[in-house]
Amino acid sequence: MKVFISSDIEGTAGIVDWQQVRASGADYALGRRLLTGEVNAAIDGAVQAGAGEILVNDSHSTMQNIDPGALHHHASYLSGRHKPLYMMEGLDGTFDAVFMVAYHGAIGAERAILSHTYNPLAVWEARLNGLAVGESALNALVALHHRVPVVLITGDEATAEEARPFLRDIEAVVVKRSITRFAAESLHPDRACQLIRDGAARAVERASSIPPPAIELPATLEVTFLTADMAEMATWIRGVERVGARVVSATDDEPLRLFRTFVTIVALTRSIVER
Ligand SMILES: [Zn+2]
């Protein structure tokens, strides 16, 4: 049993501010410590349930948020920038299950702590087959390509709700209740880790009966940007069409190619983001 873990950070219990998740932030040390606890809890649960190999793909910001020595010794650690498959780098068909740990709600979610979809300065909304989605569904395109089930997601309530339409049988562990984009009621970190450990174990036990993501193919991805210029720029990519002043669309029968188109859109439009 091989488990792939994609770890973000904003969905960690106790985290409510960019200061806790950015390397330059005053409280980053606290943020990464809390995240490490939750990732280790997920690994613990997976190992308890019989997982052999575990790969953690750090997926947040410059993607080096965990002190390698503080990571559970059972897992290997894929970290650093410029990964072709970004939050899903390292996943292939030899894996049996995907975990999404410390994920967060989409930019348009009604109540979701630190909500965003890949780039909060460029992406206003992403829709997959007509439904507004967060990072879980977008990343699930890669899991679908490899026919690997996504079996666990952790974060706030919005994160769990967003995942369900495409990841129907997923084990969702809710560790905080978002009030606004910058306020949430979190479980104590110990309690959050306990729930994640239990959820991870259950998810691994059920993995063989959970189907790959339910994303109908060909799939259509629609991205709405903050500015019209970004939409124009996105059409430089083959297969991307402009369908509104700030909206582009791409349809593909190959989920991995569609995900790569999305990653390219994100990378390209980053160059004209205003700070
Ligand atoms: Zn994220």
PDB file of C-alpha atoms and ligand atoms in Angstrom:
ATOM      1  CA  MET A   1       0.000   0.000   0.000  1.00  0.00           C
ATOM      2  CA  LYS A   2       1.532   3.293  -1.194  1.00  0.00           C
ATOM      3  CA  VAL A   3       0.120   6.615  -0.038  1.00  0.00           C
ATOM      4  CA  PHE A   4       0.684   9.991  -1.683  1.00  0.00           C
ATOM      5  CA  ILE A   5       0.192  13.034   0.552  1.00  0.00           C
ATOM      6  CA  SER A   6      -0.284  16.496  -0.936  1.00  0.00           C
ATOM      7  CA  SER A   7       0.158  18.955   1.931  1.00  0.00           C
ATOM      8  CA  ASP A   8      -1.028  22.552   1.824  1.00  0.00           C
ATOM      9  CA  ILE A   9      -1.122  24.668   5.012  1.00  0.00           C
ATOM     10  CA  GLU A  10      -4.112  27.020   5.296  1.00  0.00           C
ATOM     11  CA  GLY A  11      -6.413  24.225   6.461  1.00  0.00           C
ATOM     12  CA  THR A  12      -4.358  23.443   9.558  1.00  0.00           C
ATOM     13  CA  ALA A  13      -6.123  23.809  12.921  1.00  0.00           C
ATOM     14  CA  GLY A  14      -5.079  27.089  14.566  1.00  0.00           C
ATOM     15  CA  ILE A  15      -3.978  28.800  11.361  1.00  0.00           C
ATOM     16  CA  VAL A  16      -5.994  31.917  10.482  1.00  0.00           C
ATOM     17  CA  ASP A  17      -3.582  34.452   9.009  1.00  0.00           C
ATOM     18  CA  TRP A  18      -1.147  34.866   6.118  1.00  0.00           C
ATOM     19  CA  GLN A  19       1.484  35.736   8.767  1.00  0.00           C
ATOM     20  CA  GLN A  20       1.411  32.095   9.823  1.00  0.00           C
ATOM     21  CA  VAL A  21       1.834  30.607   6.361  1.00  0.00           C
ATOM     22  CA  ARG A  22       4.342  32.858   4.595  1.00  0.00           C
ATOM     23  CA  ALA A  23       8.067  32.373   5.068  1.00  0.00           C
ATOM     24  CA  SER A  24       8.442  36.118   5.717  1.00  0.00           C
ATOM     25  CA  GLY A  25       5.570  36.114   8.219  1.00  0.00           C
ATOM     26  CA  ALA A  26       6.116  36.836  11.904  1.00  0.00           C
ATOM     27  CA  ASP A  27       4.298  33.656  12.940  1.00  0.00           C
ATOM     28  CA  TYR A  28       5.563  31.304  10.228  1.00  0.00           C
ATOM     29  CA  ALA A  29       7.472  29.133  12.728  1.00  0.00           C
ATOM     30  CA  LEU A  30       4.209  28.423  14.538  1.00  0.00           C
ATOM     31  CA  GLY A  31       2.372  27.730  11.276  1.00  0.00           C
ATOM     32  CA  ARG A  32       4.878  25.209  10.024  1.00  0.00           C
ATOM     33  CA  ARG A  33       5.002  23.474  13.408  1.00  0.00           C
ATOM     34  CA  LEU A  34       1.221  23.065  13.435  1.00  0.00           C
ATOM     35  CA  LEU A  35       1.261  21.810   9.843  1.00  0.00           C
ATOM     36  CA  THR A  36       4.018  19.302  10.575  1.00  0.00           C
ATOM     37  CA  GLY A  37       1.949  17.903  13.439  1.00  0.00           C
ATOM     38  CA  GLU A  38      -1.026  17.292  11.149  1.00  0.00           C
ATOM     39  CA  VAL A  39       1.012  15.785   8.316  1.00  0.00           C
ATOM     40  CA  ASN A  40       2.695  13.455  10.798  1.00  0.00           C
ATOM     41  CA  ALA A  41      -0.687  12.497  12.223  1.00  0.00           C
ATOM     42  CA  ALA A  42      -1.875  11.546   8.733  1.00  0.00           C
ATOM     43  CA  ILE A  43       1.265   9.453   8.202  1.00  0.00           C
ATOM     44  CA  ASP A  44       0.807   7.813  11.605  1.00  0.00           C
ATOM     45  CA  GLY A  45      -2.747   6.807  10.778  1.00  0.00           C
ATOM     46  CA  ALA A  46      -1.743   5.469   7.359  1.00  0.00           C
ATOM     47  CA  VAL A  47       1.075   3.387   8.862  1.00  0.00           C
ATOM     48  CA  GLN A  48      -1.248   2.036  11.563  1.00  0.00           C
ATOM     49  CA  ALA A  49      -3.598   0.845   8.835  1.00  0.00           C
ATOM     50  CA  GLY A  50      -0.822  -0.901   6.969  1.00  0.00           C
ATOM     51  CA  ALA A  51       0.599   1.646   4.508  1.00  0.00           C
ATOM     52  CA  GLY A  52       4.105   0.777   3.403  1.00  0.00           C
ATOM     53  CA  GLU A  53       5.521   3.595   1.320  1.00  0.00           C
ATOM     54  CA  ILE A  54       4.472   7.185   1.917  1.00  0.00           C
ATOM     55  CA  LEU A  55       5.466  10.257  -0.090  1.00  0.00           C
ATOM     56  CA  VAL A  56       4.745  13.774   1.171  1.00  0.00           C
ATOM     57  CA  ASN A  57       4.607  16.380  -1.598  1.00  0.00           C
ATOM     58  CA  ASP A  58       4.849  19.815   0.016  1.00  0.00           C
ATOM     59  CA  SER A  59       2.446  21.957  -2.019  1.00  0.00           C
ATOM     60  CA  HIS A  60       2.372  25.347  -0.364  1.00  0.00           C
ATOM     61  CA  SER A  61       4.123  28.490  -1.637  1.00  0.00           C
ATOM     62  CA  THR A  62       7.795  27.687  -2.220  1.00  0.00           C
ATOM     63  CA  MET A  63       6.953  24.146  -1.106  1.00  0.00           C
ATOM     64  CA  GLN A  64       9.490  23.705   1.667  1.00  0.00           C
ATOM     65  CA  ASN A  65       7.400  24.228   4.780  1.00  0.00           C
ATOM     66  CA  ILE A  66       8.359  21.163   6.789  1.00  0.00           C
ATOM     67  CA  ASP A  67      11.650  20.657   8.614  1.00  0.00           C
ATOM     68  CA  PRO A  68      12.764  17.361   7.020  1.00  0.00           C
ATOM     69  CA  GLY A  69      14.059  16.086  10.344  1.00  0.00           C
ATOM     70  CA  ALA A  70      10.729  16.778  12.020  1.00  0.00           C
ATOM     71  CA  LEU A  71       8.764  14.798   9.428  1.00  0.00           C
ATOM     72  CA  HIS A  72       7.599  11.305  10.414  1.00  0.00           C
ATOM     73  CA  HIS A  73      10.516   8.974   9.632  1.00  0.00           C
ATOM     74  CA  HIS A  74       8.260   6.669   7.649  1.00  0.00           C
ATOM     75  CA  ALA A  75       7.761   9.158   4.801  1.00  0.00           C
ATOM     76  CA  SER A  76       9.968  10.630   2.125  1.00  0.00           C
ATOM     77  CA  TYR A  77       9.687  14.334   1.382  1.00  0.00           C
ATOM     78  CA  LEU A  78       9.299  15.994  -2.014  1.00  0.00           C
ATOM     79  CA  SER A  79       9.941  19.704  -1.561  1.00  0.00           C
ATOM     80  CA  GLY A  80      11.041  22.796  -3.421  1.00  0.00           C
ATOM     81  CA  ARG A  81       9.909  24.979  -6.280  1.00  0.00           C
ATOM     82  CA  HIS A  82       9.076  24.522  -9.964  1.00  0.00           C
ATOM     83  CA  LYS A  83       7.414  21.160  -9.983  1.00  0.00           C
ATOM     84  CA  PRO A  84       5.708  20.381 -13.308  1.00  0.00           C
ATOM     85  CA  LEU A  85       2.703  18.853 -11.559  1.00  0.00           C
ATOM     86  CA  TYR A  86       2.760  21.306  -8.701  1.00  0.00           C
ATOM     87  CA  MET A  87       0.517  20.146  -5.821  1.00  0.00           C
ATOM     88  CA  MET A  88       0.404  16.627  -7.315  1.00  0.00           C
ATOM     89  CA  GLU A  89       4.050  16.197  -8.279  1.00  0.00           C
ATOM     90  CA  GLY A  90       5.278  12.700  -7.550  1.00  0.00           C
ATOM     91  CA  LEU A  91       1.966  10.904  -7.969  1.00  0.00           C
ATOM     92  CA  ASP A  92       1.945   8.005 -10.418  1.00  0.00           C
ATOM     93  CA  GLY A  93      -0.042   4.839 -11.024  1.00  0.00           C
ATOM     94  CA  THR A  94       1.924   2.830  -8.463  1.00  0.00           C
ATOM     95  CA  PHE A  95       0.144   4.643  -5.606  1.00  0.00           C
ATOM     96  CA  ASP A  96      -2.988   3.232  -3.998  1.00  0.00           C
ATOM     97  CA  ALA A  97      -4.341   6.333  -2.287  1.00  0.00           C
ATOM     98  CA  VAL A  98      -4.075  10.120  -2.180  1.00  0.00           C
ATOM     99  CA  PHE A  99      -4.387  12.275   0.968  1.00  0.00           C
ATOM    100  CA  MET A 100      -4.973  16.036   0.795  1.00  0.00           C
ATOM    101  CA  VAL A 101      -3.856  17.473   4.122  1.00  0.00           C
ATOM    102  CA  ALA A 102      -4.415  21.022   5.448  1.00  0.00           C
ATOM    103  CA  TYR A 103      -6.365  22.039   2.352  1.00  0.00           C
ATOM    104  CA  HIS A 104      -8.600  25.147   2.277  1.00  0.00           C
ATOM    105  CA  GLY A 105     -11.717  26.462   0.569  1.00  0.00           C
ATOM    106  CA  ALA A 106     -11.963  28.031  -2.885  1.00  0.00           C
ATOM    107  CA  ILE A 107     -11.702  31.768  -3.409  1.00  0.00           C
ATOM    108  CA  GLY A 108     -15.463  32.109  -3.876  1.00  0.00           C
ATOM    109  CA  ALA A 109     -16.545  30.027  -0.880  1.00  0.00           C
ATOM    110  CA  GLU A 110     -18.975  31.776   1.450  1.00  0.00           C
ATOM    111  CA  ARG A 111     -17.053  31.095   4.670  1.00  0.00           C
ATOM    112  CA  ALA A 112     -13.566  29.694   4.212  1.00  0.00           C
ATOM    113  CA  ILE A 113     -10.432  30.587   6.088  1.00  0.00           C
ATOM    114  CA  LEU A 114      -7.666  32.040   3.876  1.00  0.00           C
ATOM    115  CA  SER A 115      -9.686  31.002   0.836  1.00  0.00           C
ATOM    116  CA  HIS A 116      -7.999  31.044  -2.559  1.00  0.00           C
ATOM    117  CA  THR A 117      -7.604  28.919  -5.659  1.00  0.00           C
ATOM    118  CA  TYR A 118      -3.940  28.552  -6.516  1.00  0.00           C
ATOM    119  CA  ASN A 119      -3.215  32.275  -6.948  1.00  0.00           C
ATOM    120  CA  PRO A 120      -5.392  34.713  -4.941  1.00  0.00           C
ATOM    121  CA  LEU A 121      -3.983  37.637  -6.950  1.00  0.00           C
ATOM    122  CA  ALA A 122      -5.069  36.203 -10.307  1.00  0.00           C
ATOM    123  CA  VAL A 123      -7.800  33.565 -10.036  1.00  0.00           C
ATOM    124  CA  TRP A 124     -11.265  34.839  -9.130  1.00  0.00           C
ATOM    125  CA  GLU A 125     -13.053  31.546  -9.722  1.00  0.00           C
ATOM    126  CA  ALA A 126     -12.426  28.120 -11.222  1.00  0.00           C
ATOM    127  CA  ARG A 127     -15.219  25.897 -12.515  1.00  0.00           C
ATOM    128  CA  LEU A 128     -14.961  22.263 -13.460  1.00  0.00           C
ATOM    129  CA  ASN A 129     -17.819  20.907 -15.562  1.00  0.00           C
ATOM    130  CA  GLY A 130     -19.862  23.947 -14.526  1.00  0.00           C
ATOM    131  CA  LEU A 131     -19.325  23.656 -10.775  1.00  0.00           C
ATOM    132  CA  ALA A 132     -17.231  26.143  -8.771  1.00  0.00           C
ATOM    133  CA  VAL A 133     -14.302  24.169  -7.391  1.00  0.00           C
ATOM    134  CA  GLY A 134     -11.305  24.512  -5.141  1.00  0.00           C
ATOM    135  CA  GLU A 135      -7.878  22.998  -5.344  1.00  0.00           C
ATOM    136  CA  SER A 136      -9.110  19.536  -4.360  1.00  0.00           C
ATOM    137  CA  ALA A 137     -11.112  18.992  -7.562  1.00  0.00           C
ATOM    138  CA  LEU A 138      -8.454  20.544  -9.794  1.00  0.00           C
ATOM    139  CA  ASN A 139      -5.751  18.359  -8.268  1.00  0.00           C
ATOM    140  CA  ALA A 140      -8.065  15.365  -8.538  1.00  0.00           C
ATOM    141  CA  LEU A 141      -7.616  15.557 -12.324  1.00  0.00           C
ATOM    142  CA  VAL A 142      -4.132  14.101 -11.825  1.00  0.00           C
ATOM    143  CA  ALA A 143      -5.442  11.355  -9.546  1.00  0.00           C
ATOM    144  CA  LEU A 144      -8.079  10.525 -12.164  1.00  0.00           C
ATOM    145  CA  HIS A 145      -5.412  10.215 -14.852  1.00  0.00           C
ATOM    146  CA  HIS A 146      -3.546   7.647 -12.738  1.00  0.00           C
ATOM    147  CA  ARG A 147      -6.795   5.995 -11.560  1.00  0.00           C
ATOM    148  CA  VAL A 148      -5.843   6.519  -7.902  1.00  0.00           C
ATOM    149  CA  PRO A 149      -8.607   7.314  -5.378  1.00  0.00           C
ATOM    150  CA  VAL A 150      -8.422  10.454  -3.237  1.00  0.00           C
ATOM    151  CA  VAL A 151      -9.367   9.013   0.141  1.00  0.00           C
ATOM    152  CA  LEU A 152      -8.695  11.709   2.743  1.00  0.00           C
ATOM    153  CA  ILE A 153      -9.033  15.477   2.939  1.00  0.00           C
ATOM    154  CA  THR A 154      -8.482  17.676   6.004  1.00  0.00           C
ATOM    155  CA  GLY A 155      -9.297  21.346   6.536  1.00  0.00           C
ATOM    156  CA  ASP A 156     -12.345  23.447   7.377  1.00  0.00           C
ATOM    157  CA  GLU A 157     -15.979  22.690   6.557  1.00  0.00           C
ATOM    158  CA  ALA A 158     -15.808  24.479   3.201  1.00  0.00           C
ATOM    159  CA  THR A 159     -12.897  22.271   2.169  1.00  0.00           C
ATOM    160  CA  ALA A 160     -14.869  19.126   2.963  1.00  0.00           C
ATOM    161  CA  GLU A 161     -18.013  20.351   1.189  1.00  0.00           C
ATOM    162  CA  GLU A 162     -16.165  21.343  -1.981  1.00  0.00           C
ATOM    163  CA  ALA A 163     -14.517  17.973  -2.264  1.00  0.00           C
ATOM    164  CA  ARG A 164     -17.678  15.878  -2.060  1.00  0.00           C
ATOM    165  CA  PRO A 165     -19.195  16.393  -5.550  1.00  0.00           C
ATOM    166  CA  PHE A 166     -16.102  14.890  -7.211  1.00  0.00           C
ATOM    167  CA  LEU A 167     -14.668  12.821  -4.355  1.00  0.00           C
ATOM    168  CA  ARG A 168     -17.852  11.193  -3.176  1.00  0.00           C
ATOM    169  CA  ASP A 169     -16.620   8.580  -0.713  1.00  0.00           C
ATOM    170  CA  ILE A 170     -13.795  10.643   0.702  1.00  0.00           C
ATOM    171  CA  GLU A 171     -12.962  10.590   4.402  1.00  0.00           C
ATOM    172  CA  ALA A 172     -13.181  14.290   5.358  1.00  0.00           C
ATOM    173  CA  VAL A 173     -11.699  15.474   8.639  1.00  0.00           C
ATOM    174  CA  VAL A 174     -12.897  18.931   9.693  1.00  0.00           C
ATOM    175  CA  VAL A 175     -10.462  20.597  12.101  1.00  0.00           C
ATOM    176  CA  LYS A 176     -11.907  24.110  12.124  1.00  0.00           C
ATOM    177  CA  ARG A 177     -15.039  26.095  11.501  1.00  0.00           C
ATOM    178  CA  SER A 178     -14.456  29.208   9.441  1.00  0.00           C
ATOM    179  CA  ILE A 179     -16.268  32.380  10.472  1.00  0.00           C
ATOM    180  CA  THR A 180     -14.769  34.668   7.842  1.00  0.00           C
ATOM    181  CA  ARG A 181     -11.685  34.572   5.645  1.00  0.00           C
ATOM    182  CA  PHE A 182      -9.544  35.511   8.654  1.00  0.00           C
ATOM    183  CA  ALA A 183     -11.355  34.016  11.613  1.00  0.00           C
ATOM    184  CA  ALA A 184     -12.060  30.420  12.564  1.00  0.00           C
ATOM    185  CA  GLU A 185     -12.829  28.252  15.538  1.00  0.00           C
ATOM    186  CA  SER A 186     -10.170  25.533  15.620  1.00  0.00           C
ATOM    187  CA  LEU A 187      -9.926  22.297  17.524  1.00  0.00           C
ATOM    188  CA  HIS A 188      -6.943  22.051  19.847  1.00  0.00           C
ATOM    189  CA  PRO A 189      -3.961  20.862  17.773  1.00  0.00           C
ATOM    190  CA  ASP A 190      -3.785  17.599  19.752  1.00  0.00           C
ATOM    191  CA  ARG A 191      -7.441  16.894  19.111  1.00  0.00           C
ATOM    192  CA  ALA A 192      -7.101  17.811  15.422  1.00  0.00           C
ATOM    193  CA  CYS A 193      -4.161  15.432  15.083  1.00  0.00           C
ATOM    194  CA  GLN A 194      -6.067  12.657  16.821  1.00  0.00           C
ATOM    195  CA  LEU A 195      -8.996  13.037  14.386  1.00  0.00           C
ATOM    196  CA  ILE A 196      -6.631  13.148  11.405  1.00  0.00           C
ATOM    197  CA  ARG A 197      -4.834  10.009  12.616  1.00  0.00           C
ATOM    198  CA  ASP A 198      -8.131   8.143  12.958  1.00  0.00           C
ATOM    199  CA  GLY A 199      -9.434   9.475   9.626  1.00  0.00           C
ATOM    200  CA  ALA A 200      -6.236   8.513   7.815  1.00  0.00           C
ATOM    201  CA  ALA A 201      -6.395   4.972   9.184  1.00  0.00           C
ATOM    202  CA  ARG A 202     -10.043   4.595   8.134  1.00  0.00           C
ATOM    203  CA  ALA A 203      -9.254   6.060   4.712  1.00  0.00           C
ATOM    204  CA  VAL A 204      -6.453   3.573   4.088  1.00  0.00           C
ATOM    205  CA  GLU A 205      -8.643   0.687   5.228  1.00  0.00           C
ATOM    206  CA  ARG A 206     -11.384   1.776   2.795  1.00  0.00           C
ATOM    207  CA  ALA A 207      -9.051   2.808  -0.054  1.00  0.00           C
ATOM    208  CA  SER A 208      -9.579  -0.269  -2.220  1.00  0.00           C
ATOM    209  CA  SER A 209     -13.339   0.315  -2.274  1.00  0.00           C
ATOM    210  CA  ILE A 210     -13.146   4.042  -3.102  1.00  0.00           C
ATOM    211  CA  PRO A 211     -13.340   4.793  -6.852  1.00  0.00           C
ATOM    212  CA  PRO A 212     -11.108   7.330  -8.647  1.00  0.00           C
ATOM    213  CA  PRO A 213     -12.439  10.923  -8.769  1.00  0.00           C
ATOM    214  CA  ALA A 214     -15.858  11.281 -10.413  1.00  0.00           C
ATOM    215  CA  ILE A 215     -15.031  13.880 -13.047  1.00  0.00           C
ATOM    216  CA  GLU A 216     -16.884  13.386 -16.288  1.00  0.00           C
ATOM    217  CA  LEU A 217     -14.728  13.416 -19.439  1.00  0.00           C
ATOM    218  CA  PRO A 218     -14.223  15.346 -21.591  1.00  0.00           C
ATOM    219  CA  ALA A 219     -13.983  17.879 -18.779  1.00  0.00           C
ATOM    220  CA  THR A 220     -14.389  21.622 -19.158  1.00  0.00           C
ATOM    221  CA  LEU A 221     -12.386  23.984 -17.004  1.00  0.00           C
ATOM    222  CA  GLU A 222     -13.418  27.617 -16.807  1.00  0.00           C
ATOM    223  CA  VAL A 223     -11.206  30.177 -15.098  1.00  0.00           C
ATOM    224  CA  THR A 224     -12.322  33.701 -14.221  1.00  0.00           C
ATOM    225  CA  PHE A 225      -9.488  36.140 -13.563  1.00  0.00           C
ATOM    226  CA  LEU A 226      -9.247  39.379 -11.634  1.00  0.00           C
ATOM    227  CA  THR A 227      -8.453  41.326 -14.813  1.00  0.00           C
ATOM    228  CA  ALA A 228      -9.218  41.020 -18.522  1.00  0.00           C
ATOM    229  CA  ASP A 229      -5.497  41.166 -19.359  1.00  0.00           C
ATOM    230  CA  MET A 230      -4.948  37.888 -17.551  1.00  0.00           C
ATOM    231  CA  ALA A 231      -7.690  36.216 -19.591  1.00  0.00           C
ATOM    232  CA  GLU A 232      -6.148  37.533 -22.783  1.00  0.00           C
ATOM    233  CA  MET A 233      -2.758  36.207 -21.752  1.00  0.00           C
ATOM    234  CA  ALA A 234      -4.154  32.767 -20.910  1.00  0.00           C
ATOM    235  CA  THR A 235      -5.301  32.384 -24.542  1.00  0.00           C
ATOM    236  CA  TRP A 236      -1.646  32.271 -25.592  1.00  0.00           C
ATOM    237  CA  ILE A 237      -1.826  28.655 -24.448  1.00  0.00           C
ATOM    238  CA  ARG A 238      -3.042  26.160 -27.045  1.00  0.00           C
ATOM    239  CA  GLY A 239      -6.580  24.962 -26.376  1.00  0.00           C
ATOM    240  CA  VAL A 240      -7.539  27.901 -24.149  1.00  0.00           C
ATOM    241  CA  GLU A 241     -10.412  30.022 -25.434  1.00  0.00           C
ATOM    242  CA  ARG A 242     -11.744  33.309 -24.217  1.00  0.00           C
ATOM    243  CA  VAL A 243     -15.440  33.091 -23.353  1.00  0.00           C
ATOM    244  CA  GLY A 244     -15.846  36.401 -21.519  1.00  0.00           C
ATOM    245  CA  ALA A 245     -13.894  39.548 -20.728  1.00  0.00           C
ATOM    246  CA  ARG A 246     -12.237  37.873 -17.747  1.00  0.00           C
ATOM    247  CA  VAL A 247     -13.135  34.241 -18.439  1.00  0.00           C
ATOM    248  CA  VAL A 248     -11.329  31.510 -20.349  1.00  0.00           C
ATOM    249  CA  SER A 249     -12.316  27.924 -21.022  1.00  0.00           C
ATOM    250  CA  ALA A 250     -10.515  24.704 -21.940  1.00  0.00           C
ATOM    251  CA  THR A 251     -12.039  21.308 -22.663  1.00  0.00           C
ATOM    252  CA  ASP A 252     -10.058  18.095 -22.734  1.00  0.00           C
ATOM    253  CA  ASP A 253     -10.749  14.366 -22.690  1.00  0.00           C
ATOM    254  CA  GLU A 254      -7.362  13.801 -21.048  1.00  0.00           C
ATOM    255  CA  PRO A 255      -7.477  14.942 -17.386  1.00  0.00           C
ATOM    256  CA  LEU A 256      -3.706  15.219 -16.953  1.00  0.00           C
ATOM    257  CA  ARG A 257      -3.440  17.472 -20.000  1.00  0.00           C
ATOM    258  CA  LEU A 258      -6.255  19.665 -18.658  1.00  0.00           C
ATOM    259  CA  PHE A 259      -4.468  19.953 -15.308  1.00  0.00           C
ATOM    260  CA  ARG A 260      -1.240  20.894 -17.078  1.00  0.00           C
ATOM    261  CA  THR A 261      -3.130  23.563 -19.010  1.00  0.00           C
ATOM    262  CA  PHE A 262      -4.386  24.950 -15.695  1.00  0.00           C
ATOM    263  CA  VAL A 263      -0.897  24.929 -14.154  1.00  0.00           C
ATOM    264  CA  THR A 264       0.436  26.726 -17.235  1.00  0.00           C
ATOM    265  CA  ILE A 265      -2.345  29.337 -16.973  1.00  0.00           C
ATOM    266  CA  VAL A 266      -1.395  29.936 -13.337  1.00  0.00           C
ATOM    267  CA  ALA A 267       2.326  30.164 -14.081  1.00  0.00           C
ATOM    268  CA  LEU A 268       1.872  32.462 -17.076  1.00  0.00           C
ATOM    269  CA  THR A 269      -0.577  34.924 -15.528  1.00  0.00           C
ATOM    270  CA  ARG A 270       1.628  35.238 -12.433  1.00  0.00           C
ATOM    271  CA  SER A 271       3.878  37.451 -14.560  1.00  0.00           C
ATOM    272  CA  ILE A 272       1.298  40.261 -14.737  1.00  0.00           C
ATOM    273  CA  VAL A 273      -0.046  40.094 -11.205  1.00  0.00           C
ATOM    274  CA  GLU A 274      -0.026  43.505  -9.505  1.00  0.00           C
ATOM    275  CA  ARG A 275       1.369  43.617  -5.987  1.00  0.00           C
TER     276      ARG A 275
HETATM  277 ZN    ZN B   1      -3.693  26.094  -1.456  1.00  0.00          ZN
END
